[in-house]
Short mmCIF file of C-alpha atoms in Angstrom, two decimals:
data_model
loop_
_atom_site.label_atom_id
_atom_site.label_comp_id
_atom_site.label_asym_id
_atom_site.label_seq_id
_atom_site.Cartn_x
_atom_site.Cartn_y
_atom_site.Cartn_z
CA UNK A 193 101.81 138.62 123.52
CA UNK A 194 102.30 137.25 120.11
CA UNK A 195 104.73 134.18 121.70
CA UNK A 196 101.98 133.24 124.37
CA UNK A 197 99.36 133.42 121.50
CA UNK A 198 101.84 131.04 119.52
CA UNK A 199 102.80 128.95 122.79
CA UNK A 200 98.73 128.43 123.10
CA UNK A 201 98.32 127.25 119.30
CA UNK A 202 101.51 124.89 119.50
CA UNK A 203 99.92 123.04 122.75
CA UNK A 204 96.02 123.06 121.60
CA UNK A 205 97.82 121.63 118.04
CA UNK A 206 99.50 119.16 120.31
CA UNK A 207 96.78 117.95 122.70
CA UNK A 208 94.63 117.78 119.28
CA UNK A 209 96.81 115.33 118.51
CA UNK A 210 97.24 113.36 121.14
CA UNK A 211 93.21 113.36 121.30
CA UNK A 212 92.52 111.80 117.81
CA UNK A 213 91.00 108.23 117.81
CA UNK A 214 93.87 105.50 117.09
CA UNK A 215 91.19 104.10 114.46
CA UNK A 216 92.30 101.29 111.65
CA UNK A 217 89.33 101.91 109.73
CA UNK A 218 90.14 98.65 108.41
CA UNK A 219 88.63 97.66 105.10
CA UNK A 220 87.53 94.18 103.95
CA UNK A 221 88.28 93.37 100.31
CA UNK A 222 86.09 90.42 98.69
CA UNK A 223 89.06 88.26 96.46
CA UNK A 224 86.83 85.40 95.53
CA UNK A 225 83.73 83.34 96.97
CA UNK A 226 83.54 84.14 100.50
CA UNK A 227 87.09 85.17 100.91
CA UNK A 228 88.59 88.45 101.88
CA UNK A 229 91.53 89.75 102.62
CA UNK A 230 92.34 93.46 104.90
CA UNK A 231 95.17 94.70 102.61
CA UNK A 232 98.49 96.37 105.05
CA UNK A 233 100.60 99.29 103.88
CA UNK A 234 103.86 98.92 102.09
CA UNK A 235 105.79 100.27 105.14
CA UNK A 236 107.68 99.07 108.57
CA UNK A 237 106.16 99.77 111.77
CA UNK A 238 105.59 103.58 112.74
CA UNK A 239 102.94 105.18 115.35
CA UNK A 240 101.66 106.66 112.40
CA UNK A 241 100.10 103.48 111.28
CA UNK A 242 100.32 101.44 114.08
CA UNK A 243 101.75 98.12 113.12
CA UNK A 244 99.08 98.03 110.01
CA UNK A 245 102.01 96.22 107.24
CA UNK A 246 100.45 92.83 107.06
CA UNK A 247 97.62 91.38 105.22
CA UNK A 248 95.22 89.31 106.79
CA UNK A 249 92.34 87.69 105.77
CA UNK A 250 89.03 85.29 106.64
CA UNK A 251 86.62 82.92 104.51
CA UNK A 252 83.18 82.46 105.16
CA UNK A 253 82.25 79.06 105.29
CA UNK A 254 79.19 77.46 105.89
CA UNK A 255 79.78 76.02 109.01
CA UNK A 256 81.29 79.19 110.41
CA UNK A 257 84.40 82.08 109.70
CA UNK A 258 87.95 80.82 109.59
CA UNK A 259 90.49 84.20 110.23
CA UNK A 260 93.75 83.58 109.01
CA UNK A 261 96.16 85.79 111.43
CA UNK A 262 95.08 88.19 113.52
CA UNK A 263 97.40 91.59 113.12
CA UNK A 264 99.75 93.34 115.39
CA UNK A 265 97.55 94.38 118.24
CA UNK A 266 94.48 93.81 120.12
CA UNK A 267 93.12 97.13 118.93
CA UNK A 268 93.56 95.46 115.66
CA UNK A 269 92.22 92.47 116.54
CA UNK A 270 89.02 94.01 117.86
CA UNK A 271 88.54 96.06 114.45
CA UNK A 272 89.52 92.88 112.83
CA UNK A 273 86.66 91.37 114.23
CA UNK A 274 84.13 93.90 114.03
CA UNK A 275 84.65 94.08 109.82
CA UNK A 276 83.83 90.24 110.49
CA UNK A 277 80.56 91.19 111.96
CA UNK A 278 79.68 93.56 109.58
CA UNK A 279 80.25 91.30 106.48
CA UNK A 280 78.40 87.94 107.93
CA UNK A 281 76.10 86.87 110.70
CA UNK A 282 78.20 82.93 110.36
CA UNK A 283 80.06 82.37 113.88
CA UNK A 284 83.85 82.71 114.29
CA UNK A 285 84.64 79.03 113.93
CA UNK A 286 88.46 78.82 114.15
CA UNK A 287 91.63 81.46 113.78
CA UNK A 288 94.92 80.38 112.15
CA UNK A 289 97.94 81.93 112.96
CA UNK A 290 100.75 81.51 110.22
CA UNK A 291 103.93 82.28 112.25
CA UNK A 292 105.70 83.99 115.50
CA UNK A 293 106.09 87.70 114.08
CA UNK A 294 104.29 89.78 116.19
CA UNK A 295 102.31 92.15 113.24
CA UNK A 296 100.81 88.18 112.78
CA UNK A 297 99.73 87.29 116.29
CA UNK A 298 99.28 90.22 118.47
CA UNK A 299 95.28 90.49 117.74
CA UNK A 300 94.73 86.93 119.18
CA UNK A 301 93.63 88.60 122.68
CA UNK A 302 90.49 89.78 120.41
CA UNK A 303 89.75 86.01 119.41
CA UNK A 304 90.36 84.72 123.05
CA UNK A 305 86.51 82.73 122.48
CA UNK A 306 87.85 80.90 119.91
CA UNK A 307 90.18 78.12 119.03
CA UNK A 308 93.19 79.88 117.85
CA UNK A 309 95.68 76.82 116.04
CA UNK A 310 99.09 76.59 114.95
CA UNK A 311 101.75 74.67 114.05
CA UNK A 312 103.58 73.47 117.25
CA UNK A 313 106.46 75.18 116.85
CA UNK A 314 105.04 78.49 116.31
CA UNK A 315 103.31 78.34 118.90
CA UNK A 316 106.15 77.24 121.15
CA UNK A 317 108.13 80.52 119.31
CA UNK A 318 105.01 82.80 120.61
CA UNK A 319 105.37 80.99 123.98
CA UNK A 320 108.88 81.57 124.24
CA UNK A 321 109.38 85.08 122.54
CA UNK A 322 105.65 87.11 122.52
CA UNK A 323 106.16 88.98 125.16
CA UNK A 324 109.78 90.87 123.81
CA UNK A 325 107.96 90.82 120.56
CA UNK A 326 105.06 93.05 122.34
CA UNK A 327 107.46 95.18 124.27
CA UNK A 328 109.42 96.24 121.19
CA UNK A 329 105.69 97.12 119.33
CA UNK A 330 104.98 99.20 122.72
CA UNK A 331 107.99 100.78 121.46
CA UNK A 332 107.22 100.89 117.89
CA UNK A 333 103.86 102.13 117.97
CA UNK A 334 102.99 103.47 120.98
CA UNK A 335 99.45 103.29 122.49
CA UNK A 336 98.05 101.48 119.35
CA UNK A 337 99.39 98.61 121.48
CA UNK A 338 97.43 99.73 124.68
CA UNK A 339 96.59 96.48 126.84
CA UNK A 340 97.56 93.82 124.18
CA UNK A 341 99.01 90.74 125.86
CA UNK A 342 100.14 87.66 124.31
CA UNK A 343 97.85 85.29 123.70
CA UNK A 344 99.69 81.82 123.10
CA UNK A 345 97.74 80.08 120.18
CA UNK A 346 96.00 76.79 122.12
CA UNK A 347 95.24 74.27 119.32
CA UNK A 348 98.31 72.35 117.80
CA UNK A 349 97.31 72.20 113.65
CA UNK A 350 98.31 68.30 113.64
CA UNK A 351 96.11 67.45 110.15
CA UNK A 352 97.03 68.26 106.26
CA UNK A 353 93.77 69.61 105.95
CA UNK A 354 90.31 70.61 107.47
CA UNK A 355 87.02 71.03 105.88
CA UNK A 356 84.58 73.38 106.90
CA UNK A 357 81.49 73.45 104.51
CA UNK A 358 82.42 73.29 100.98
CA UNK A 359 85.83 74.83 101.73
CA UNK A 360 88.54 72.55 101.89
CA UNK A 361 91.61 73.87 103.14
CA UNK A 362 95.26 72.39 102.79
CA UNK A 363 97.38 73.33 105.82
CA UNK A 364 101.23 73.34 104.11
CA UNK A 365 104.13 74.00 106.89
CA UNK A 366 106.97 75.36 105.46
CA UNK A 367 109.70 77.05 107.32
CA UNK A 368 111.90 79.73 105.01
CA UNK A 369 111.09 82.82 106.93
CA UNK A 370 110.82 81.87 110.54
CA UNK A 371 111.47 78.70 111.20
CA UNK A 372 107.71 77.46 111.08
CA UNK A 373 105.49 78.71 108.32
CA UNK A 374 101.94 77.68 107.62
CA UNK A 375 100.62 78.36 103.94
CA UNK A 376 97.08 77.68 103.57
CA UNK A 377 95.31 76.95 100.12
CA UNK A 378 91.53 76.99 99.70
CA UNK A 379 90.92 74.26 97.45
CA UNK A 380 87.26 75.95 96.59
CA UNK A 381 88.49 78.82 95.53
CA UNK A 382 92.33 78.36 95.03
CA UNK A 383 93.20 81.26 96.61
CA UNK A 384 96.42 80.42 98.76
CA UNK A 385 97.18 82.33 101.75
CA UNK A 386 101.27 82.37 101.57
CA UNK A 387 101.91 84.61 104.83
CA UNK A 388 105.43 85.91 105.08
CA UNK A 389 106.50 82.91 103.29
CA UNK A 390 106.07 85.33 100.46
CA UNK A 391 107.13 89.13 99.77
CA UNK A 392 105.56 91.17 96.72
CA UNK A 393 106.68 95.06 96.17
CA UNK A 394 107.98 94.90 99.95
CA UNK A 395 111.35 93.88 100.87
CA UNK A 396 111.43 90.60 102.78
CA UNK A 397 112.05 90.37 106.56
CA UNK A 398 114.84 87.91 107.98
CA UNK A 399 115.64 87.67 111.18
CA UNK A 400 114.33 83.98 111.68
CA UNK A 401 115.14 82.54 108.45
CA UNK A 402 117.09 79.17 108.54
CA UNK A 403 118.71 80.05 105.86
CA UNK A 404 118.32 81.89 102.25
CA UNK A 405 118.83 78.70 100.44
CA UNK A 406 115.93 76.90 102.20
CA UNK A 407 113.76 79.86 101.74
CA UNK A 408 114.87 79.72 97.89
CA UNK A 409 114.01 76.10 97.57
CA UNK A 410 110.31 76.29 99.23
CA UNK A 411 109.73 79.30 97.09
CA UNK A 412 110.26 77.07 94.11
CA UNK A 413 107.88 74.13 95.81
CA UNK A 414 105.29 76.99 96.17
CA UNK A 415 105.63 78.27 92.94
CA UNK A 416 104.50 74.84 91.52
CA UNK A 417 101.25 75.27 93.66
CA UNK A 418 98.36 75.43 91.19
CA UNK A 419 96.53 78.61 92.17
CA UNK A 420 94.29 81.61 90.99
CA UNK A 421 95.08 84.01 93.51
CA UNK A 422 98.11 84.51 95.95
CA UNK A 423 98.13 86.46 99.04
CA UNK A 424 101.41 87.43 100.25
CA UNK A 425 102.20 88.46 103.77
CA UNK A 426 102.88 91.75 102.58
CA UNK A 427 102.76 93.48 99.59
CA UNK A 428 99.44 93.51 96.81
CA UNK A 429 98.09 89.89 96.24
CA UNK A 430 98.81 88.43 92.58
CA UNK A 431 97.36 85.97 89.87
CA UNK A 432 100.48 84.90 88.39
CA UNK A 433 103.81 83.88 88.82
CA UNK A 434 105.07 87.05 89.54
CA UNK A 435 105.66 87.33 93.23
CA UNK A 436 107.18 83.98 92.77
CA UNK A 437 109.62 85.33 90.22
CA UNK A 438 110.90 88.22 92.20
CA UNK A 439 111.06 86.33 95.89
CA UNK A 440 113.38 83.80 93.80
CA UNK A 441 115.15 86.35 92.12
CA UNK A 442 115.66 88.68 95.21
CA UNK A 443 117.30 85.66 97.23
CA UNK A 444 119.26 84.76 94.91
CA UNK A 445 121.42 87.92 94.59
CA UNK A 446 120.96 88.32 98.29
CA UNK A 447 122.77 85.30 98.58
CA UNK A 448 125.32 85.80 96.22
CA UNK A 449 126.41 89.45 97.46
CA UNK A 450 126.92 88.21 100.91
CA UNK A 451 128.57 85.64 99.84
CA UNK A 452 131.20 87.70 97.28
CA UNK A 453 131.34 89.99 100.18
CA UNK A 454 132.82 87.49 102.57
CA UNK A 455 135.01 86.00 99.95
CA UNK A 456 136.28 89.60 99.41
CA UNK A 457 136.84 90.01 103.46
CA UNK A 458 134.35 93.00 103.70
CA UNK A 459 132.94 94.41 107.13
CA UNK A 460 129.79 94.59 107.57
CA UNK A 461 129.50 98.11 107.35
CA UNK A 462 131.02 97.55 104.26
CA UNK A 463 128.25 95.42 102.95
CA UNK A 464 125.42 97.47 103.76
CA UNK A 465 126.55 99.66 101.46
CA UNK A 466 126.41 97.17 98.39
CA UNK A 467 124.39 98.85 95.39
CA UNK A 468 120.65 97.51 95.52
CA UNK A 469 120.19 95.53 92.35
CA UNK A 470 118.24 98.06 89.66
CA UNK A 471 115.63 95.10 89.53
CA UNK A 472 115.11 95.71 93.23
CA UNK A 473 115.40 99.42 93.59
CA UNK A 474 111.50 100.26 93.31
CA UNK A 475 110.79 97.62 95.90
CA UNK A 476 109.98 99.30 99.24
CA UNK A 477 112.01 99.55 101.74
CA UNK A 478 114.72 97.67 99.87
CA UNK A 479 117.97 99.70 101.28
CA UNK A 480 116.30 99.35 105.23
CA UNK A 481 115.72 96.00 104.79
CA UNK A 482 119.38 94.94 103.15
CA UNK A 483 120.97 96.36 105.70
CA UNK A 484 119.02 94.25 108.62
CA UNK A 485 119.46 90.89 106.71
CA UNK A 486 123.26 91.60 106.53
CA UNK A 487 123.39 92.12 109.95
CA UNK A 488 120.93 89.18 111.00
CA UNK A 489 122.75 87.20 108.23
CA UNK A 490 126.50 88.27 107.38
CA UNK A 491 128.28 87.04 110.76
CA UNK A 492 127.14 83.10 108.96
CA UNK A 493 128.34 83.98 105.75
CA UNK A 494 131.83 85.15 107.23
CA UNK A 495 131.95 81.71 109.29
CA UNK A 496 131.14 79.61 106.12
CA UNK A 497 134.21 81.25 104.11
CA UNK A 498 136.76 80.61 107.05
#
């Protein structure tokens, strides 16, 4: 009697679960005039919170909303675009998309109205490599992702800049973390939107990078940026030089122990279990994401010193 009361409890806990709303609750954060940014967590992708890592953001403009990326799902998306709602009656004028990683793109399904730009060769990455990207969030997150579809951005960005209102925005391409990387800076407000071109308190991603030494150098260019306010891709946004610092710092000795390691003929099993630099330790998800850049990375590294 007492097992069937406990088998009961175990599957009404379960289908509770499986019941509960797959809710954002997204929250809009005002950074400066007419600019906000939806902060993510500090954490990869889980079902728990359902591809929510990145930070995106929109400006209110006079002449209508610009949305700089659109999140990891169309779920997202849709919420994304509902806190929109809520904070301004001004039209959705335009979405930019910064780069090809999925927790970036995904939510353009929700924006499928509007002109969604970006540079050409993201949006020939999306075109070419959305739809594994989506698969492996199905697998990530689970039904978060429920009837997302890629949605190819369908304006090329082929201008420096574009003015809407009194905001004028500088459109920078860059490419250290994927290959094609748009920065944006508000020239109102100087508030610079530095997508994954920039990492603050969360370990950087690199699975697309052309190389740590090219990342290192446009770090430095975007470092010289005169700005009041940074927004990193991931990780709490910043008013000085900070996040600059440690992105420049981190690659640095990422570079350097890969390269000691293939001078010193280590596997790469070996590697991944390097020490993480005391400097680096609090960062999160420092160890998980070493060990992914030495395997996206290492193989070069071990070519370069033959």
């Amino acid at each position: 009697m007492m097992i069937r009361w406990l088998l009961s409890v175990l599957v009404f806990g379960a289908a509770q679960v499986s019941a509960a709303p797959l809710t954002y609750n997204l929250k809009a954060q005002l950074i400066a005039s007419n600019t906000y940014v939806l902060q993510g967590k500090l954490e990869d992708f889980s079902r728990e919170n359902g591809g929510n890592i990145v930070n995106t953001g929109f400006i209110v403009t006079e002449e209508g909303v610009v949305v700089i990326d659109t999140g990891p799902s169309l779920r997202y998306g849709r919420a994304l675009r509902e806190v929109i709602k809520q904070t301004t009656d001004q039209p959705i004028k335009l979405v930019l998309n910064t780069h090809h990683h999925p927790d970036h793109f995904l939510g353009n399904q929700a924006f499928s109205d509007v002109d969604i730009y970006a540079l050409k060769q993201t949006s020939e990455q999306i075109a070419q490599h959305g739809d594994a990207f989506a698969e492996n969030m199905y697998r990530l997150v689970g039904d978060w992702m429920r009837s997302t579809e890629v949605e190819v951005p369908r304006k090329v960005i082929t201008e420096s800049e574009i003015t809407l209102g009194s905001h004028r925005l500088a459109l920078m391409p860059f490419s250290g973390h994927s290959g094609a990387d748009l920065v944006i800076k508000d020239h109102k407000t100087g508030v610079v939107f530095a997508a994954d071109m920039v990492f603050y308190q969360r370990a950087l991603t690199t699975p697309h990078t052309p190389g740590l030494a090219i990342w290192l150098e446009q770090i430095t260019e975007l470092g010289e940026l005169d700005y009041t306010l940074m927004v990193p891709g991931h990780g709490p946004l910043i008013e000085d030089g900070r996040a600059i610092a440690q992105m420049q710092s981190y690659l640095r000795w990422l570079d350097q122990s890969l390269t000691k390691a293939a001078q010193a003929g280590l596997s790469m099993t070996e590697v991944m279990k390097t020490p993480i630099k005391a400097e680096f330790a609090e960062i999160a998800l420092s160890r998980r994401e070493f060990a992914r850049t030495v395997a996206h990375l290492y193989p070069k590294y071990e070519e370069a010193n033959f």
